[in-house]
CSV table of C-alpha atoms in Angstrom, one decimal:
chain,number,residue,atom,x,y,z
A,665,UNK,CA,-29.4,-13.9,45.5
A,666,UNK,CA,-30.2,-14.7,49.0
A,667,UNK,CA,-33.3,-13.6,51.4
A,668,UNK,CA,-32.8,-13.6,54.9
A,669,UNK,CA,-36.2,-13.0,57.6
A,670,UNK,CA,-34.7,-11.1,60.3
A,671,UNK,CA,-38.2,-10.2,61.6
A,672,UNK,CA,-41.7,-11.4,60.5
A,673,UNK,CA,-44.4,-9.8,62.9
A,674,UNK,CA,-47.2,-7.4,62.2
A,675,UNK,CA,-47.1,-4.3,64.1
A,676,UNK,CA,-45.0,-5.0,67.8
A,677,UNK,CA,-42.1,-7.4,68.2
A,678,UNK,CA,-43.8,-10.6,70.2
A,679,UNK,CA,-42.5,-13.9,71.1
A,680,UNK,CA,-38.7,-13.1,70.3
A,681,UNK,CA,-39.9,-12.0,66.7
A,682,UNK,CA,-39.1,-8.3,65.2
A,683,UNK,CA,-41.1,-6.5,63.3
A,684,UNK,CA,-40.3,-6.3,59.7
A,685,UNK,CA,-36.9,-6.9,58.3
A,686,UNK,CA,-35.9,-8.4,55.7
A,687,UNK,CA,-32.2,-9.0,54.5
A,688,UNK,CA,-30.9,-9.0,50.6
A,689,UNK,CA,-28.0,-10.5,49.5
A,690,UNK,CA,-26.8,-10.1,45.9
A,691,UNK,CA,-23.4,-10.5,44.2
A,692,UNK,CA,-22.0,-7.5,45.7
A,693,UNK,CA,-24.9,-5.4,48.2
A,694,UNK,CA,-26.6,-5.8,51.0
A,695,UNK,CA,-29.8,-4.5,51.5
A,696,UNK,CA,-32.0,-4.3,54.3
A,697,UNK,CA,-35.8,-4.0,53.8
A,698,UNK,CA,-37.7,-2.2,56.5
A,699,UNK,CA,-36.2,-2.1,60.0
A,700,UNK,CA,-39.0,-1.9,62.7
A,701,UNK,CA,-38.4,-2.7,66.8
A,702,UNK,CA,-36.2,-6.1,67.5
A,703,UNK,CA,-34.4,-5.8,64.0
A,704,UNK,CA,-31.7,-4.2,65.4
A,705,UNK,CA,-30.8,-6.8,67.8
A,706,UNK,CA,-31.6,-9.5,65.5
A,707,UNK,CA,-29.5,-8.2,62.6
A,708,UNK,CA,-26.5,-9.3,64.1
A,709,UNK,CA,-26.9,-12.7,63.6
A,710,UNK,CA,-26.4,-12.5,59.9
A,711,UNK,CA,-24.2,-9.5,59.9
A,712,UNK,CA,-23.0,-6.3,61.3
A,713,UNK,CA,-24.7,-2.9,60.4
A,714,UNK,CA,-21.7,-1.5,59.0
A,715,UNK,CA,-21.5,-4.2,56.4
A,716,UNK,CA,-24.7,-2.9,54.9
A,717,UNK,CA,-24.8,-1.7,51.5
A,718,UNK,CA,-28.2,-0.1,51.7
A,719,UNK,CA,-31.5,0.2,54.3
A,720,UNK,CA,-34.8,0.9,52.3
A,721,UNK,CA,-37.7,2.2,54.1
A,722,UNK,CA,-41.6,0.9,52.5
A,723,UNK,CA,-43.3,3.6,54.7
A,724,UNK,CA,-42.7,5.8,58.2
A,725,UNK,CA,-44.8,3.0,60.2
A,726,UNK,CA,-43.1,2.8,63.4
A,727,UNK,CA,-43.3,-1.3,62.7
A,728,UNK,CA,-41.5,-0.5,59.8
A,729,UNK,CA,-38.4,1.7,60.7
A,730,UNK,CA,-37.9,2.1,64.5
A,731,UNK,CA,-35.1,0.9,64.4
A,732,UNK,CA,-33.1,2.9,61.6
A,733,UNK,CA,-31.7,4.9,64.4
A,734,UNK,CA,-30.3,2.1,66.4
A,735,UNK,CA,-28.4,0.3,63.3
A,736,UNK,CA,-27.3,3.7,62.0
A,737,UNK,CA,-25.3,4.1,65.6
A,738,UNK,CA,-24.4,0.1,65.4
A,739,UNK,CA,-22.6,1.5,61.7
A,740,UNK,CA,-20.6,4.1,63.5
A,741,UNK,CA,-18.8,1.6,65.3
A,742,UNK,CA,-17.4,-0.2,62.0
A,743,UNK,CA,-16.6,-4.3,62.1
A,744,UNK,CA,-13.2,-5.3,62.1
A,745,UNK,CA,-14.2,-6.9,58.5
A,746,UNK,CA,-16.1,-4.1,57.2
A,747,UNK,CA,-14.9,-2.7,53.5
A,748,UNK,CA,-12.0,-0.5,53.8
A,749,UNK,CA,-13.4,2.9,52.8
A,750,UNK,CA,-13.0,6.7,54.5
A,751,UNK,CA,-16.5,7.9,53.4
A,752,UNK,CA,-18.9,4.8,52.9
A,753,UNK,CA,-22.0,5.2,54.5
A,754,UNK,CA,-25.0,3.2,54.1
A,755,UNK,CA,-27.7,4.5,51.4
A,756,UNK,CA,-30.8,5.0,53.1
A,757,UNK,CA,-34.1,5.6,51.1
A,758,UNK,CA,-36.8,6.7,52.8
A,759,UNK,CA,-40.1,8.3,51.4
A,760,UNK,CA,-39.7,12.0,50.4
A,761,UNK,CA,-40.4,14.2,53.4
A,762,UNK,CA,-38.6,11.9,55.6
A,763,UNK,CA,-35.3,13.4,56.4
A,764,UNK,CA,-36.6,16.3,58.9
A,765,UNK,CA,-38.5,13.4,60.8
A,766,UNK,CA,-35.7,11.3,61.2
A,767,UNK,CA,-33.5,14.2,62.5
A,768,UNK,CA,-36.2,15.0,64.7
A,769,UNK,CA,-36.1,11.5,66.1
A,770,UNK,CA,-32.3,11.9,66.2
A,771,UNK,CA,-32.6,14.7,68.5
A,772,UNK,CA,-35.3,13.1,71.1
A,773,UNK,CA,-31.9,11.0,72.3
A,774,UNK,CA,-28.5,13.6,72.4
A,775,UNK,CA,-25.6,12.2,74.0
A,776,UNK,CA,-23.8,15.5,74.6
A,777,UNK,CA,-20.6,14.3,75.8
A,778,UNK,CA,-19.7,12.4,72.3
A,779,UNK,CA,-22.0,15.3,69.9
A,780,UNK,CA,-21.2,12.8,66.3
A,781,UNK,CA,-23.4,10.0,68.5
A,782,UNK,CA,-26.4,12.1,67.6
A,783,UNK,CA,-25.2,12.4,63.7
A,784,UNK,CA,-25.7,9.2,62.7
A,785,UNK,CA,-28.4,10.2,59.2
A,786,UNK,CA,-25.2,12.5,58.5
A,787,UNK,CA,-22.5,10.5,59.3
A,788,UNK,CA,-23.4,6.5,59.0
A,789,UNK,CA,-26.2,6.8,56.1
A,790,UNK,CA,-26.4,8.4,52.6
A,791,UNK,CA,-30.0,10.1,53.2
A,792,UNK,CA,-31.7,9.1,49.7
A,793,UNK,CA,-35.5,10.8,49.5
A,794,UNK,CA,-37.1,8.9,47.3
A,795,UNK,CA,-40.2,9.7,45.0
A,796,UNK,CA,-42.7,7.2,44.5
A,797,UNK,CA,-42.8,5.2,41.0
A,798,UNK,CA,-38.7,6.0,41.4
A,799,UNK,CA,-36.0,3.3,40.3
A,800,UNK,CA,-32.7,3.7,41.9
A,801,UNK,CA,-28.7,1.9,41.2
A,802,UNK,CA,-27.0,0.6,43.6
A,803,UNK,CA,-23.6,-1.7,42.5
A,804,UNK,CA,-25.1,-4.4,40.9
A,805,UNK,CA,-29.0,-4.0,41.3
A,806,UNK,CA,-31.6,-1.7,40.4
A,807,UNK,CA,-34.1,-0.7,43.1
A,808,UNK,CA,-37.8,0.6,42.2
A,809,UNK,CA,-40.3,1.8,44.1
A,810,UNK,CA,-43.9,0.8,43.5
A,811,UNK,CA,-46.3,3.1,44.8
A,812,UNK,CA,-48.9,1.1,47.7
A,813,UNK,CA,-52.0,1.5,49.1
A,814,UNK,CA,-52.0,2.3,52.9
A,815,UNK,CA,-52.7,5.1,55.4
A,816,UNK,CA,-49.4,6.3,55.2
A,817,UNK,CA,-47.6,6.7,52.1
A,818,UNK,CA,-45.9,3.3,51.1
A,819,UNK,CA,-44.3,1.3,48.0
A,820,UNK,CA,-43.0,-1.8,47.7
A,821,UNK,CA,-40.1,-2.8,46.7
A,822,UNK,CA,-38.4,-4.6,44.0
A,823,UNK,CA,-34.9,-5.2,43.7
A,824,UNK,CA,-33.7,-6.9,40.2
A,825,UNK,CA,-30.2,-7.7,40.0
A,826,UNK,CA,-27.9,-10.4,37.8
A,827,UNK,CA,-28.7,-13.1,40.4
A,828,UNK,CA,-32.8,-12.5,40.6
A,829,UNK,CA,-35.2,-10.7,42.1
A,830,UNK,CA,-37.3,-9.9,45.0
A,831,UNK,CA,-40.8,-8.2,45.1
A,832,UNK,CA,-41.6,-7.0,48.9
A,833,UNK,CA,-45.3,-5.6,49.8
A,834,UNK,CA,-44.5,-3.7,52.7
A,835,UNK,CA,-47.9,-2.8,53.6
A,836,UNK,CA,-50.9,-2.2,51.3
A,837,UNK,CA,-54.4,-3.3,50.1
A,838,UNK,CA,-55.5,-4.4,47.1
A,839,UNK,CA,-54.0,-2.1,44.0
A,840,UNK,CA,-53.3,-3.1,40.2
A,841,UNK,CA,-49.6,-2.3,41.1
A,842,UNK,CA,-49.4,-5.9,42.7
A,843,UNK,CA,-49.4,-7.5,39.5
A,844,UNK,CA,-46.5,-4.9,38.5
A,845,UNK,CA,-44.4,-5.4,41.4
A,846,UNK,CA,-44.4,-9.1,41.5
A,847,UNK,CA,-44.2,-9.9,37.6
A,848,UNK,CA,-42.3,-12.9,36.7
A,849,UNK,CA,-40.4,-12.0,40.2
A,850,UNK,CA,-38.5,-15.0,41.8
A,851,UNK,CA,-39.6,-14.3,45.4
A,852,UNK,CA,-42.8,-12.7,46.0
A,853,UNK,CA,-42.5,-11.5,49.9
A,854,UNK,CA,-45.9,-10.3,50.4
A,855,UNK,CA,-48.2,-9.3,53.7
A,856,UNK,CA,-50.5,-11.3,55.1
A,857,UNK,CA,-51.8,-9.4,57.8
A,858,UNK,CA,-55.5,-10.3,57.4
A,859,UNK,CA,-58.0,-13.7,57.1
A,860,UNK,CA,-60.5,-11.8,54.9
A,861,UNK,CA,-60.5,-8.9,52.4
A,862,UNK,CA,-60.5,-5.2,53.7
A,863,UNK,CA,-61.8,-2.6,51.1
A,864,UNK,CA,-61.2,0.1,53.7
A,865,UNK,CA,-58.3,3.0,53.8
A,866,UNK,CA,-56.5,0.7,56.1
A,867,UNK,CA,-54.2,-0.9,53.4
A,868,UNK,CA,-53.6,-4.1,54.5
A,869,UNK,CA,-53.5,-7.8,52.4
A,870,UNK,CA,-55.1,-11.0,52.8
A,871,UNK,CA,-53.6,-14.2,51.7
A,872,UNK,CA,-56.1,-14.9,48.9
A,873,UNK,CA,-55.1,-11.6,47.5
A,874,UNK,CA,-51.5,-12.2,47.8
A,875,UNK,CA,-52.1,-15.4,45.7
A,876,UNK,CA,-54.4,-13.8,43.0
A,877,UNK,CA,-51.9,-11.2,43.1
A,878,UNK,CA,-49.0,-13.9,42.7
A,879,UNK,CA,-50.7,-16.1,39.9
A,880,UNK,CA,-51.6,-12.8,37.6
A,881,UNK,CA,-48.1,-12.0,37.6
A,882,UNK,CA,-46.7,-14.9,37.0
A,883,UNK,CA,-44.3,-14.9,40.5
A,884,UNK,CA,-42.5,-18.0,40.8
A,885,UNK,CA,-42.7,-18.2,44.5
A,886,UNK,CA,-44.7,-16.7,47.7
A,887,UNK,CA,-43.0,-15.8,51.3
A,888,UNK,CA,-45.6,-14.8,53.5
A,889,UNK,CA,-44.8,-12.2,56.3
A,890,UNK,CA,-46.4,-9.6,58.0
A,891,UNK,CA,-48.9,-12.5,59.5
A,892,UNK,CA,-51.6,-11.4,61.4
A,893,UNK,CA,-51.3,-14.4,64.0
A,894,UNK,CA,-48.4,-17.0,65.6
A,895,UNK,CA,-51.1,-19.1,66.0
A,896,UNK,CA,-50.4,-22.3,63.7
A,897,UNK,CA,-53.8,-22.9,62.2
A,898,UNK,CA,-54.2,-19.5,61.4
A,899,UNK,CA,-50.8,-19.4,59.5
A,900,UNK,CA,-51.6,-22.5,57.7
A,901,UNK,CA,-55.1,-21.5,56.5
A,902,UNK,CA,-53.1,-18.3,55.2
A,903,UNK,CA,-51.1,-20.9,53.0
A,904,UNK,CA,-54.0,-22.7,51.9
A,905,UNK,CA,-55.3,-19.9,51.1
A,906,UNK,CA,-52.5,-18.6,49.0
A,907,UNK,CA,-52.2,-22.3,47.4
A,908,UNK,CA,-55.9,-21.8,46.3
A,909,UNK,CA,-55.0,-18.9,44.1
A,910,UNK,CA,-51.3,-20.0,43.0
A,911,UNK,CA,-49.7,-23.4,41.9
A,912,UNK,CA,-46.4,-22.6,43.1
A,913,UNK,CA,-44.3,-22.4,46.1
A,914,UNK,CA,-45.9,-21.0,49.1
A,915,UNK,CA,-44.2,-20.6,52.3
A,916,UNK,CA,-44.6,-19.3,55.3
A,917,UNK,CA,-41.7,-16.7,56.9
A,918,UNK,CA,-40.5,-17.2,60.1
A,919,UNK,CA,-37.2,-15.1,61.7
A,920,UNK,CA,-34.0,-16.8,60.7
A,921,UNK,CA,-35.3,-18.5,57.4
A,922,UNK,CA,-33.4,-18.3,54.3
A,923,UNK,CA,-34.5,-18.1,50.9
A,924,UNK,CA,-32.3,-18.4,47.4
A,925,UNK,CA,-32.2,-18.1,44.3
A,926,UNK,CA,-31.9,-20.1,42.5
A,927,UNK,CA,-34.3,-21.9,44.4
A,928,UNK,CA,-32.6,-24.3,47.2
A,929,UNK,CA,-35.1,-25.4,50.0
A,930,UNK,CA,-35.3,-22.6,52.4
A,931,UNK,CA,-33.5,-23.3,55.9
């Protein structure tokens, strides 16, 4: 199992970083985790849209799916490698509600001369409307949904397949469903948008959260994303942090890195 940063930041692209996206590898499907603005571009340096197995949406932040659209048309124009198959399209969970918003944002953009450019949630994904506290199949892995705390609603997301597993945060503030969504995971991706704890409806993590978090569920290993600074020193005060709460691995995501499991030392 493999975990691929494809963008890091909190909120806007900056720097030449995306927002979040993070890509899954198992034996046999690739996922994409949240796809907000600069994902799209950056994707294709690992793969090509069409070669995607599944896109799984944490919450309808635009820092968090922007881009949806954009890789959905990328999938319409298939790779010369891509799996030889009439109807595959991409499964694409999104909170339950979500389909009308995303055909709305379909619509902002017609191309009338070519009318199946403007179909891309019919014709390039499988539109999955998940419920919250929902597990779903895909080929070799299961997928659950872990309901989050945030201003919008959110889960994370934990994928457990053969190879390992993955726990992602998205975003949220502190919950007892932490513990649940990172228990005896091998790769804990988790938020670290903020250098002090928020009790407000915000729903955002700090990095001594993420590690108390981490430690009570036994995780094996910490990526922190979702940072609330590029600055350096702030980053690596988020790791001590983290390291305060949790003897194991802690590192600290940047776009490009790569994660596996089991463990190798990330690239």
């Amino acid at each position: 199992m493999h975990l691929t940063i494809v963008g890091n930041r909190a909120g806007m692209p900056a720097d030449g970083a995306a927002s979040s996206g993070y890509l899954v590898e198992t034996g046999q499907s690739r996922i994409l985790l949240d796809c907000g603005p600069g994902v799209a571009v950056m994707l294709g340096n690992y793969l090509h849209a069409s070669m995607l197995d599944a896109v799984v949406i944490s919450h309808l932040h635009l820092d968090h799916c922007y881009d949806v659209l954009p890789i959905g048309k990328q999938a319409m124009g298939r790779a010369p490698d891509a799996p030889d198959a009439p109807d595959r399209r991409i499964k694409l969970f999104v909170p339950k509600g979500a389909r009308a918003r995303l055909d709305q944002l379909a619509a902002l953009f017609p191309v009338k001369t070519f009318p199946d450019l403007n179909r891309a949630f019919d014709l390039a994904y499988e539109v999955i409307e998940y419920e919250r506290g929902a597990t779903h199949t895909l080929t070799d892995c299961s997928i659950e949904l872990v309901p989050m705390v945030h201003t919008e609603p959110a889960c994370g997301i934990r994928i457990e397949s053969p190879t390992g597993s993955i726990a992602f945060t998205g975003d949220t503030g502190w919950n007892d469903n932490l513990v649940a969504l990172a228990a005896d995971v091998d790769i804990f991706l988790a938020e670290s948008t903020l250098a002090e704890p928020d009790h407000t409806a915000h729903g955002h993590l700090c990095a001594t959260e993420v590690g108390r978090a981490a430690a009570a569920a036994g995780a094996r290993s910490v990526v922190l994303t979702h940072l609330g600074s590029a600055q350096p020193q702030w980053q690596q005060a988020r790791r001590d942090d983290v390291s305060a709460e949790f003897d194991g691995p802690v590192h600290l995501s940047r776009p490009g890195m790569r994660f596996s499991v089991p463990a190798e030392q990330p690239r």
